[in-house]
Amino acid sequence: MAYLKIDHVDKVFSRGNRETEVLKDIVLTVEKGEYVSIIGHSGCGKSTLLNIVAGLTPATQGGVLLEGREVNAPGPDRAVVFQNHSLLPWLSSYDNVKLGVDKVFGRTKSRAERHDWVMHNLDLVQMGHARDKRPSEISGGMKQRIGIARALAMEPKVLLLDEPFGALDALTRAHLQDSVMALHQKLGNTVLMITHDVDEAVLLSDRIVMMTNGPSARIGEVLDVPLPRPRKRLELAANATYLKCRQRVLEFLYERHRYVEAA
Amino acid sequence: MTIALQKSADAAATPVTASATIVPLSQPRASNVQTKLIPAAKEWAATLIPPIITVGALLLLWQILCMKPGATLPSPSRIWTDAKDLIVDPFFVAGPQDIGLGWRILTSLQRVAVGFGLASIVGVLLGALVGQSVWAMRGLDPIFQVLRTVPPLAWLPIALAAFRDSRPSAIFVIFITSIWPIIINTAVGIRNIPQDYRNVASVVQLNQLEFFWKIMIPSAAPYIFTGLRIGVGLSWLAIVAAEMLTGGVGIGFFIWDAWNSSRLSDIIIALIYIGIVGFVLDRMVAFIANIATRGTQAA
């Protein structure tokens, strides 16, 4: 039985009597511990798909099963790392992480244990030193690290990453990708990540789900990335498998499903 | 290499100069005056001198205009001789109705505190309701928009009829005057809570009460405080008018009483008091807002 199953999901947005079909018959299964990326041009509905998995947007048809049970409301078992970090600006880094921890472990962990757990997760993303800083006092990359810590601290069954590195500069992005890879290696999380960066997808994922252009976007192709872990960015640059995978995704995105102007 | 050499040279040099540190020690003190005290004084002068000059000029103009015999309003010098006791000592007590303006202001402030306090609580709660629920907004917003244009004093007869007592009536007038901007601003603030924060709240599964305290109030705080600031100004406007009609001890009644016994100088002093207190109230709310909303806006 699949760990996470997206089962024949359709999504139709209707405004007044105008209906737009965004997603059409999406079927995808993710195994436990797997790192799956969803890639596609902007406007193809990949964020909508992630929101459906997160429970933030209801599916029009079909549903999402996690460990065989249907999930249709948001919850900490599917923690999201948002593209724009979405930290609460009036709380310190520590309190931002603690918000989720208190809610999820309020009954099962003591005060001291919760404190240790918050600090543990801040340390995981190397942000222990910034615990008292407010989001406005730290850099974009650091904010996103706190966002990751907040999600990890909820011990989600599936970690949902919504273009987590999209708003960062190239160097910071590479650093964070390495961090996320290391965390995935260490914790064995199941991860579903939205991205539009081909290199990022190949570097991080076990499988890459390529989506066709909207409206009525479907899953066009699923590519296995048979690269052994741990992966090293520099070594992969000349790796034949890496280059082949990269080539496959590029071909899909830029030859067979070119970006339509209007989208 | 050279740095290391210099360092060791410095280290070797310090013990030698240490024996004769009395002279250099006095230097930092002198420079402290030059670098901190003088610029600070300059800054104070720059902010204080212009208002002093304009106030002085206005007083002078007023004095000239009202000095000639037959002037309808008292001149500043006349006010000084007439109402010296009110100016010099705000807290004297010379009889049941002959007390310093400070006491009267305090009585008025008490009424404002009760009325405005109630308005703040009810206003924020109603604003949260209207901001959060589309149906509540559709139902209540038209009523708010009409009622908020009613002038404060128009409420007074209704209040007197309902409460049959002047004290709660005055408080009610404060309440009803100051509540509208609080409701409306809170509602706008809550409607403007970014979807991101709502998403975070639903992923973490905050319940309604936690959402109210942990997301709504801090996120809408800048708007709420804008409403409170407008509200406190309005309530201070309303209290004077309300007290003129309800009587009692407040500053508003003092003005009415002074008018009835033609003590124009007293009225002018009272006006100055009211203006200063209103200014202080406004600044106080702004100050609290500054502290309370630190970090809420910059993301």
mmCIF file with all atom_site columns, N, CA, C and O in Angstrom, chain A residues 56 74-76 78-80 82 84-90 99-100 103 134-136 143 150 154, chain B residues 196-200 202-207 210 213-216 218-219 294-299:
data_model
loop_
_atom_site.group_PDB
_atom_site.id
_atom_site.type_symbol
_atom_site.label_atom_id
_atom_site.label_alt_id
_atom_site.label_comp_id
_atom_site.label_asym_id
_atom_site.label_entity_id
_atom_site.label_seq_id
_atom_site.pdbx_PDB_ins_code
_atom_site.Cartn_x
_atom_site.Cartn_y
_atom_site.Cartn_z
_atom_site.occupancy
_atom_site.B_iso_or_equiv
_atom_site.pdbx_formal_charge
_atom_site.auth_seq_id
_atom_site.auth_comp_id
_atom_site.auth_asym_id
_atom_site.auth_atom_id
_atom_site.pdbx_PDB_model_num
ATOM 1   N N  . LEU A 1 56  ? -5.297 22.632 2.113  1.00 0.00 ? 56  LEU A N  1
ATOM 2   C CA . LEU A 1 56  ? -5.649 24.057 2.122  1.00 0.00 ? 56  LEU A CA 1
ATOM 3   C C  . LEU A 1 56  ? -6.664 24.373 1.027  1.00 0.00 ? 56  LEU A C  1
ATOM 4   O O  . LEU A 1 56  ? -7.414 25.336 1.123  1.00 0.00 ? 56  LEU A O  1
ATOM 5   N N  . PRO A 1 74  ? -6.378 20.708 6.456  1.00 0.00 ? 74  PRO A N  1
ATOM 6   C CA . PRO A 1 74  ? -4.965 20.896 6.780  1.00 0.00 ? 74  PRO A CA 1
ATOM 7   C C  . PRO A 1 74  ? -4.613 20.335 8.155  1.00 0.00 ? 74  PRO A C  1
ATOM 8   O O  . PRO A 1 74  ? -5.467 20.273 9.040  1.00 0.00 ? 74  PRO A O  1
ATOM 9   N N  . GLY A 1 75  ? -3.382 19.931 8.313  1.00 0.00 ? 75  GLY A N  1
ATOM 10  C CA . GLY A 1 75  ? -2.961 19.402 9.605  1.00 0.00 ? 75  GLY A CA 1
ATOM 11  C C  . GLY A 1 75  ? -1.459 19.279 9.687  1.00 0.00 ? 75  GLY A C  1
ATOM 12  O O  . GLY A 1 75  ? -0.760 19.313 8.662  1.00 0.00 ? 75  GLY A O  1
ATOM 13  N N  . PRO A 1 76  ? -0.943 19.151 10.903 1.00 0.00 ? 76  PRO A N  1
ATOM 14  C CA . PRO A 1 76  ? 0.506  19.113 11.099 1.00 0.00 ? 76  PRO A CA 1
ATOM 15  C C  . PRO A 1 76  ? 1.165  17.850 10.552 1.00 0.00 ? 76  PRO A C  1
ATOM 16  O O  . PRO A 1 76  ? 2.384  17.801 10.445 1.00 0.00 ? 76  PRO A O  1
ATOM 17  N N  . ARG A 1 78  ? 0.973  17.016 7.603  1.00 0.00 ? 78  ARG A N  1
ATOM 18  C CA . ARG A 1 78  ? 1.433  17.422 6.271  1.00 0.00 ? 78  ARG A CA 1
ATOM 19  C C  . ARG A 1 78  ? 1.917  18.867 6.351  1.00 0.00 ? 78  ARG A C  1
ATOM 20  O O  . ARG A 1 78  ? 1.316  19.756 5.777  1.00 0.00 ? 78  ARG A O  1
ATOM 21  N N  . ALA A 1 79  ? 3.007  19.066 7.083  1.00 0.00 ? 79  ALA A N  1
ATOM 22  C CA . ALA A 1 79  ? 3.508  20.422 7.307  1.00 0.00 ? 79  ALA A CA 1
ATOM 23  C C  . ALA A 1 79  ? 4.028  21.019 6.009  1.00 0.00 ? 79  ALA A C  1
ATOM 24  O O  . ALA A 1 79  ? 4.616  20.316 5.184  1.00 0.00 ? 79  ALA A O  1
ATOM 25  N N  . VAL A 1 80  ? 3.772  22.301 5.832  1.00 0.00 ? 80  VAL A N  1
ATOM 26  C CA . VAL A 1 80  ? 4.155  22.977 4.596  1.00 0.00 ? 80  VAL A CA 1
ATOM 27  C C  . VAL A 1 80  ? 5.287  23.962 4.863  1.00 0.00 ? 80  VAL A C  1
ATOM 28  O O  . VAL A 1 80  ? 5.249  24.700 5.845  1.00 0.00 ? 80  VAL A O  1
ATOM 29  N N  . PHE A 1 82  ? 6.399  27.160 3.145  1.00 0.00 ? 82  PHE A N  1
ATOM 30  C CA . PHE A 1 82  ? 5.832  28.039 2.121  1.00 0.00 ? 82  PHE A CA 1
ATOM 31  C C  . PHE A 1 82  ? 6.931  28.762 1.359  1.00 0.00 ? 82  PHE A C  1
ATOM 32  O O  . PHE A 1 82  ? 8.030  28.986 1.877  1.00 0.00 ? 82  PHE A O  1
ATOM 33  N N  . ASN A 1 84  ? 7.204  31.866 0.494  1.00 0.00 ? 84  ASN A N  1
ATOM 34  C CA . ASN A 1 84  ? 7.650  33.145 1.066  1.00 0.00 ? 84  ASN A CA 1
ATOM 35  C C  . ASN A 1 84  ? 7.785  33.029 2.587  1.00 0.00 ? 84  ASN A C  1
ATOM 36  O O  . ASN A 1 84  ? 7.446  33.945 3.315  1.00 0.00 ? 84  ASN A O  1
ATOM 37  N N  . HIS A 1 85  ? 8.228  31.906 3.031  1.00 0.00 ? 85  HIS A N  1
ATOM 38  C CA . HIS A 1 85  ? 8.531  31.574 4.429  1.00 0.00 ? 85  HIS A CA 1
ATOM 39  C C  . HIS A 1 85  ? 7.353  31.686 5.389  1.00 0.00 ? 85  HIS A C  1
ATOM 40  O O  . HIS A 1 85  ? 7.197  30.887 6.292  1.00 0.00 ? 85  HIS A O  1
ATOM 41  N N  . SER A 1 86  ? 6.478  32.733 5.208  1.00 0.00 ? 86  SER A N  1
ATOM 42  C CA . SER A 1 86  ? 5.276  32.871 6.035  1.00 0.00 ? 86  SER A CA 1
ATOM 43  C C  . SER A 1 86  ? 5.535  32.758 7.528  1.00 0.00 ? 86  SER A C  1
ATOM 44  O O  . SER A 1 86  ? 4.749  32.186 8.275  1.00 0.00 ? 86  SER A O  1
ATOM 45  N N  . LEU A 1 87  ? 6.664  33.308 7.974  1.00 0.00 ? 87  LEU A N  1
ATOM 46  C CA . LEU A 1 87  ? 6.878  33.359 9.423  1.00 0.00 ? 87  LEU A CA 1
ATOM 47  C C  . LEU A 1 87  ? 6.020  34.487 9.975  1.00 0.00 ? 87  LEU A C  1
ATOM 48  O O  . LEU A 1 87  ? 5.755  35.465 9.276  1.00 0.00 ? 87  LEU A O  1
ATOM 49  N N  . LEU A 1 88  ? 5.594  34.356 11.218 1.00 0.00 ? 88  LEU A N  1
ATOM 50  C CA . LEU A 1 88  ? 4.816  35.432 11.822 1.00 0.00 ? 88  LEU A CA 1
ATOM 51  C C  . LEU A 1 88  ? 5.786  36.508 12.302 1.00 0.00 ? 88  LEU A C  1
ATOM 52  O O  . LEU A 1 88  ? 6.646  36.238 13.141 1.00 0.00 ? 88  LEU A O  1
ATOM 53  N N  . PRO A 1 89  ? 5.674  37.714 11.739 1.00 0.00 ? 89  PRO A N  1
ATOM 54  C CA . PRO A 1 89  ? 6.715  38.725 11.970 1.00 0.00 ? 89  PRO A CA 1
ATOM 55  C C  . PRO A 1 89  ? 6.794  39.226 13.405 1.00 0.00 ? 89  PRO A C  1
ATOM 56  O O  . PRO A 1 89  ? 7.795  39.820 13.781 1.00 0.00 ? 89  PRO A O  1
ATOM 57  N N  . TRP A 1 90  ? 5.739  39.009 14.207 1.00 0.00 ? 90  TRP A N  1
ATOM 58  C CA . TRP A 1 90  ? 5.781  39.521 15.569 1.00 0.00 ? 90  TRP A CA 1
ATOM 59  C C  . TRP A 1 90  ? 6.356  38.493 16.537 1.00 0.00 ? 90  TRP A C  1
ATOM 60  O O  . TRP A 1 90  ? 6.460  38.769 17.725 1.00 0.00 ? 90  TRP A O  1
ATOM 61  N N  . LEU A 1 99  ? 5.225  27.671 18.144 1.00 0.00 ? 99  LEU A N  1
ATOM 62  C CA . LEU A 1 99  ? 3.785  27.720 17.865 1.00 0.00 ? 99  LEU A CA 1
ATOM 63  C C  . LEU A 1 99  ? 3.268  26.345 17.431 1.00 0.00 ? 99  LEU A C  1
ATOM 64  O O  . LEU A 1 99  ? 2.276  25.845 17.967 1.00 0.00 ? 99  LEU A O  1
ATOM 65  N N  . GLY A 1 100 ? 3.984  25.731 16.468 1.00 0.00 ? 100 GLY A N  1
ATOM 66  C CA . GLY A 1 100 ? 3.567  24.417 16.009 1.00 0.00 ? 100 GLY A CA 1
ATOM 67  C C  . GLY A 1 100 ? 3.830  23.336 17.047 1.00 0.00 ? 100 GLY A C  1
ATOM 68  O O  . GLY A 1 100 ? 2.999  22.457 17.255 1.00 0.00 ? 100 GLY A O  1
ATOM 69  N N  . LYS A 1 103 ? 1.336  23.110 19.800 1.00 0.00 ? 103 LYS A N  1
ATOM 70  C CA . LYS A 1 103 ? 0.040  22.613 19.353 1.00 0.00 ? 103 LYS A CA 1
ATOM 71  C C  . LYS A 1 103 ? 0.091  21.102 19.144 1.00 0.00 ? 103 LYS A C  1
ATOM 72  O O  . LYS A 1 103 ? -0.826 20.376 19.510 1.00 0.00 ? 103 LYS A O  1
ATOM 73  N N  . ARG A 1 134 ? 13.794 38.314 15.399 1.00 0.00 ? 134 ARG A N  1
ATOM 74  C CA . ARG A 1 134 ? 12.528 38.353 14.668 1.00 0.00 ? 134 ARG A CA 1
ATOM 75  C C  . ARG A 1 134 ? 12.815 38.161 13.178 1.00 0.00 ? 134 ARG A C  1
ATOM 76  O O  . ARG A 1 134 ? 13.906 38.460 12.719 1.00 0.00 ? 134 ARG A O  1
ATOM 77  N N  . PRO A 1 135 ? 11.796 37.711 12.425 1.00 0.00 ? 135 PRO A N  1
ATOM 78  C CA . PRO A 1 135 ? 12.021 37.488 10.993 1.00 0.00 ? 135 PRO A CA 1
ATOM 79  C C  . PRO A 1 135 ? 12.602 38.705 10.271 1.00 0.00 ? 135 PRO A C  1
ATOM 80  O O  . PRO A 1 135 ? 13.396 38.540 9.344  1.00 0.00 ? 135 PRO A O  1
ATOM 81  N N  . SER A 1 136 ? 12.216 39.913 10.710 1.00 0.00 ? 136 SER A N  1
ATOM 82  C CA . SER A 1 136 ? 12.722 41.094 10.003 1.00 0.00 ? 136 SER A CA 1
ATOM 83  C C  . SER A 1 136 ? 14.212 41.316 10.243 1.00 0.00 ? 136 SER A C  1
ATOM 84  O O  . SER A 1 136 ? 14.835 42.107 9.559  1.00 0.00 ? 136 SER A O  1
ATOM 85  N N  . LYS A 1 143 ? 15.425 32.948 7.110  1.00 0.00 ? 143 LYS A N  1
ATOM 86  C CA . LYS A 1 143 ? 13.973 32.845 7.315  1.00 0.00 ? 143 LYS A CA 1
ATOM 87  C C  . LYS A 1 143 ? 13.480 31.501 6.810  1.00 0.00 ? 143 LYS A C  1
ATOM 88  O O  . LYS A 1 143 ? 12.675 30.835 7.463  1.00 0.00 ? 143 LYS A O  1
ATOM 89  N N  . ARG A 1 150 ? 10.297 24.960 11.488 1.00 0.00 ? 150 ARG A N  1
ATOM 90  C CA . ARG A 1 150 ? 8.926  24.951 11.976 1.00 0.00 ? 150 ARG A CA 1
ATOM 91  C C  . ARG A 1 150 ? 8.180  23.726 11.451 1.00 0.00 ? 150 ARG A C  1
ATOM 92  O O  . ARG A 1 150 ? 7.451  23.062 12.198 1.00 0.00 ? 150 ARG A O  1
ATOM 93  N N  . MET A 1 154 ? 7.094  19.733 13.618 1.00 0.00 ? 154 MET A N  1
ATOM 94  C CA . MET A 1 154 ? 5.767  19.134 13.787 1.00 0.00 ? 154 MET A CA 1
ATOM 95  C C  . MET A 1 154 ? 5.805  17.647 13.499 1.00 0.00 ? 154 MET A C  1
ATOM 96  O O  . MET A 1 154 ? 4.780  16.985 13.532 1.00 0.00 ? 154 MET A O  1
ATOM 97  N N  . ASP B 2 196 ? -1.260 33.883 3.916  1.00 0.00 ? 196 ASP B N  1
ATOM 98  C CA . ASP B 2 196 ? -0.155 33.063 4.432  1.00 0.00 ? 196 ASP B CA 1
ATOM 99  C C  . ASP B 2 196 ? -0.329 32.752 5.907  1.00 0.00 ? 196 ASP B C  1
ATOM 100 O O  . ASP B 2 196 ? -0.142 31.624 6.340  1.00 0.00 ? 196 ASP B O  1
ATOM 101 N N  . TYR B 2 197 ? -0.682 33.761 6.690  1.00 0.00 ? 197 TYR B N  1
ATOM 102 C CA . TYR B 2 197 ? -0.817 33.545 8.134  1.00 0.00 ? 197 TYR B CA 1
ATOM 103 C C  . TYR B 2 197 ? -1.994 32.622 8.418  1.00 0.00 ? 197 TYR B C  1
ATOM 104 O O  . TYR B 2 197 ? -1.937 31.794 9.317  1.00 0.00 ? 197 TYR B O  1
ATOM 105 N N  . ARG B 2 198 ? -3.040 32.774 7.615  1.00 0.00 ? 198 ARG B N  1
ATOM 106 C CA . ARG B 2 198 ? -4.201 31.891 7.785  1.00 0.00 ? 198 ARG B CA 1
ATOM 107 C C  . ARG B 2 198 ? -3.813 30.456 7.450  1.00 0.00 ? 198 ARG B C  1
ATOM 108 O O  . ARG B 2 198 ? -4.239 29.516 8.120  1.00 0.00 ? 198 ARG B O  1
ATOM 109 N N  . ASN B 2 199 ? -3.005 30.305 6.388  1.00 0.00 ? 199 ASN B N  1
ATOM 110 C CA . ASN B 2 199 ? -2.546 28.965 6.026  1.00 0.00 ? 199 ASN B CA 1
ATOM 111 C C  . ASN B 2 199 ? -1.723 28.353 7.148  1.00 0.00 ? 199 ASN B C  1
ATOM 112 O O  . ASN B 2 199 ? -1.900 27.198 7.506  1.00 0.00 ? 199 ASN B O  1
ATOM 113 N N  . VAL B 2 200 ? -0.808 29.147 7.690  1.00 0.00 ? 200 VAL B N  1
ATOM 114 C CA . VAL B 2 200 ? 0.015  28.663 8.801  1.00 0.00 ? 200 VAL B CA 1
ATOM 115 C C  . VAL B 2 200 ? -0.890 28.217 9.946  1.00 0.00 ? 200 VAL B C  1
ATOM 116 O O  . VAL B 2 200 ? -0.743 27.119 10.482 1.00 0.00 ? 200 VAL B O  1
ATOM 117 N N  . SER B 2 202 ? -3.917 27.197 9.856  1.00 0.00 ? 202 SER B N  1
ATOM 118 C CA . SER B 2 202 ? -4.697 25.982 9.629  1.00 0.00 ? 202 SER B CA 1
ATOM 119 C C  . SER B 2 202 ? -3.797 24.755 9.565  1.00 0.00 ? 202 SER B C  1
ATOM 120 O O  . SER B 2 202 ? -4.214 23.664 9.958  1.00 0.00 ? 202 SER B O  1
ATOM 121 N N  . VAL B 2 203 ? -2.552 24.907 9.088  1.00 0.00 ? 203 VAL B N  1
ATOM 122 C CA . VAL B 2 203 ? -1.643 23.756 9.114  1.00 0.00 ? 203 VAL B CA 1
ATOM 123 C C  . VAL B 2 203 ? -1.332 23.369 10.559 1.00 0.00 ? 203 VAL B C  1
ATOM 124 O O  . VAL B 2 203 ? -1.306 22.200 10.923 1.00 0.00 ? 203 VAL B O  1
ATOM 125 N N  . VAL B 2 204 ? -1.104 24.372 11.405 1.00 0.00 ? 204 VAL B N  1
ATOM 126 C CA . VAL B 2 204 ? -0.817 24.106 12.814 1.00 0.00 ? 204 VAL B CA 1
ATOM 127 C C  . VAL B 2 204 ? -2.091 23.712 13.569 1.00 0.00 ? 204 VAL B C  1
ATOM 128 O O  . VAL B 2 204 ? -2.023 23.186 14.661 1.00 0.00 ? 204 VAL B O  1
ATOM 129 N N  . GLN B 2 205 ? -3.224 23.959 12.952 1.00 0.00 ? 205 GLN B N  1
ATOM 130 C CA . GLN B 2 205 ? -4.541 23.651 13.548 1.00 0.00 ? 205 GLN B CA 1
ATOM 131 C C  . GLN B 2 205 ? -4.821 24.446 14.812 1.00 0.00 ? 205 GLN B C  1
ATOM 132 O O  . GLN B 2 205 ? -5.172 23.896 15.854 1.00 0.00 ? 205 GLN B O  1
ATOM 133 N N  . LEU B 2 206 ? -4.641 25.747 14.724 1.00 0.00 ? 206 LEU B N  1
ATOM 134 C CA . LEU B 2 206 ? -5.051 26.622 15.830 1.00 0.00 ? 206 LEU B CA 1
ATOM 135 C C  . LEU B 2 206 ? -6.578 26.630 15.889 1.00 0.00 ? 206 LEU B C  1
ATOM 136 O O  . LEU B 2 206 ? -7.233 26.640 14.848 1.00 0.00 ? 206 LEU B O  1
ATOM 137 N N  . ASN B 2 207 ? -7.132 26.636 17.109 1.00 0.00 ? 207 ASN B N  1
ATOM 138 C CA . ASN B 2 207 ? -8.583 26.771 17.201 1.00 0.00 ? 207 ASN B CA 1
ATOM 139 C C  . ASN B 2 207 ? -8.963 28.247 17.148 1.00 0.00 ? 207 ASN B C  1
ATOM 140 O O  . ASN B 2 207 ? -8.092 29.122 17.091 1.00 0.00 ? 207 ASN B O  1
ATOM 141 N N  . GLU B 2 210 ? -7.342 30.532 19.817 1.00 0.00 ? 210 GLU B N  1
ATOM 142 C CA . GLU B 2 210 ? -5.898 30.695 19.596 1.00 0.00 ? 210 GLU B CA 1
ATOM 143 C C  . GLU B 2 210 ? -5.650 31.559 18.375 1.00 0.00 ? 210 GLU B C  1
ATOM 144 O O  . GLU B 2 210 ? -4.740 32.395 18.358 1.00 0.00 ? 210 GLU B O  1
ATOM 145 N N  . TRP B 2 213 ? -6.121 35.225 19.352 1.00 0.00 ? 213 TRP B N  1
ATOM 146 C CA . TRP B 2 213 ? -5.048 35.834 20.153 1.00 0.00 ? 213 TRP B CA 1
ATOM 147 C C  . TRP B 2 213 ? -3.697 35.818 19.464 1.00 0.00 ? 213 TRP B C  1
ATOM 148 O O  . TRP B 2 213 ? -2.923 36.751 19.577 1.00 0.00 ? 213 TRP B O  1
ATOM 149 N N  . LYS B 2 214 ? -3.422 34.705 18.742 1.00 0.00 ? 214 LYS B N  1
ATOM 150 C CA . LYS B 2 214 ? -2.057 34.535 18.230 1.00 0.00 ? 214 LYS B CA 1
ATOM 151 C C  . LYS B 2 214 ? -1.862 35.084 16.830 1.00 0.00 ? 214 LYS B C  1
ATOM 152 O O  . LYS B 2 214 ? -0.745 35.394 16.435 1.00 0.00 ? 214 LYS B O  1
ATOM 153 N N  . ILE B 2 215 ? -2.930 35.160 16.038 1.00 0.00 ? 215 ILE B N  1
ATOM 154 C CA . ILE B 2 215 ? -2.777 35.648 14.673 1.00 0.00 ? 215 ILE B CA 1
ATOM 155 C C  . ILE B 2 215 ? -3.540 36.959 14.466 1.00 0.00 ? 215 ILE B C  1
ATOM 156 O O  . ILE B 2 215 ? -2.959 37.971 14.086 1.00 0.00 ? 215 ILE B O  1
ATOM 157 N N  . MET B 2 216 ? -4.842 36.935 14.752 1.00 0.00 ? 216 MET B N  1
ATOM 158 C CA . MET B 2 216 ? -5.679 38.106 14.440 1.00 0.00 ? 216 MET B CA 1
ATOM 159 C C  . MET B 2 216 ? -5.195 39.380 15.122 1.00 0.00 ? 216 MET B C  1
ATOM 160 O O  . MET B 2 216 ? -4.940 40.388 14.462 1.00 0.00 ? 216 MET B O  1
ATOM 161 N N  . PRO B 2 218 ? -2.336 40.270 16.850 1.00 0.00 ? 218 PRO B N  1
ATOM 162 C CA . PRO B 2 218 ? -1.040 40.839 16.475 1.00 0.00 ? 218 PRO B CA 1
ATOM 163 C C  . PRO B 2 218 ? -0.988 41.313 15.033 1.00 0.00 ? 218 PRO B C  1
ATOM 164 O O  . PRO B 2 218 ? -0.389 42.343 14.731 1.00 0.00 ? 218 PRO B O  1
ATOM 165 N N  . SER B 2 219 ? -1.640 40.562 14.121 1.00 0.00 ? 219 SER B N  1
ATOM 166 C CA . SER B 2 219 ? -1.557 40.931 12.717 1.00 0.00 ? 219 SER B CA 1
ATOM 167 C C  . SER B 2 219 ? -2.330 42.217 12.442 1.00 0.00 ? 219 SER B C  1
ATOM 168 O O  . SER B 2 219 ? -1.914 43.048 11.638 1.00 0.00 ? 219 SER B O  1
ATOM 169 N N  . ARG B 2 294 ? 5.619  46.648 17.604 1.00 0.00 ? 294 ARG B N  1
ATOM 170 C CA . ARG B 2 294 ? 6.997  46.535 17.147 1.00 0.00 ? 294 ARG B CA 1
ATOM 171 C C  . ARG B 2 294 ? 7.168  45.221 16.387 1.00 0.00 ? 294 ARG B C  1
ATOM 172 O O  . ARG B 2 294 ? 6.841  44.157 16.891 1.00 0.00 ? 294 ARG B O  1
ATOM 173 N N  . GLY B 2 295 ? 7.656  45.301 15.154 1.00 0.00 ? 295 GLY B N  1
ATOM 174 C CA . GLY B 2 295 ? 7.943  44.077 14.407 1.00 0.00 ? 295 GLY B CA 1
ATOM 175 C C  . GLY B 2 295 ? 6.758  43.496 13.677 1.00 0.00 ? 295 GLY B C  1
ATOM 176 O O  . GLY B 2 295 ? 6.910  42.549 12.929 1.00 0.00 ? 295 GLY B O  1
ATOM 177 N N  . THR B 2 296 ? 5.559  44.045 13.878 1.00 0.00 ? 296 THR B N  1
ATOM 178 C CA . THR B 2 296 ? 4.419  43.423 13.208 1.00 0.00 ? 296 THR B CA 1
ATOM 179 C C  . THR B 2 296 ? 4.392  43.756 11.737 1.00 0.00 ? 296 THR B C  1
ATOM 180 O O  . THR B 2 296 ? 3.874  42.981 10.952 1.00 0.00 ? 296 THR B O  1
ATOM 181 N N  . GLN B 2 297 ? 4.937  44.895 11.368 1.00 0.00 ? 297 GLN B N  1
ATOM 182 C CA . GLN B 2 297 ? 4.760  45.276 9.977  1.00 0.00 ? 297 GLN B CA 1
ATOM 183 C C  . GLN B 2 297 ? 5.897  44.816 9.071  1.00 0.00 ? 297 GLN B C  1
ATOM 184 O O  . GLN B 2 297 ? 5.656  44.280 8.015  1.00 0.00 ? 297 GLN B O  1
ATOM 185 N N  . ALA B 2 298 ? 7.136  45.008 9.511  1.00 0.00 ? 298 ALA B N  1
ATOM 186 C CA . ALA B 2 298 ? 8.257  44.599 8.672  1.00 0.00 ? 298 ALA B CA 1
ATOM 187 C C  . ALA B 2 298 ? 8.335  43.078 8.637  1.00 0.00 ? 298 ALA B C  1
ATOM 188 O O  . ALA B 2 298 ? 8.509  42.464 9.668  1.00 0.00 ? 298 ALA B O  1
ATOM 189 N N  . ALA B 2 299 ? 8.191  42.510 7.485  1.00 0.00 ? 299 ALA B N  1
ATOM 190 C CA . ALA B 2 299 ? 8.211  41.039 7.403  1.00 0.00 ? 299 ALA B CA 1
ATOM 191 C C  . ALA B 2 299 ? 9.571  40.532 6.933  1.00 0.00 ? 299 ALA B C  1
ATOM 192 O O  . ALA B 2 299 ? 10.322 41.247 6.334  1.00 0.00 ? 299 ALA B O  1
#
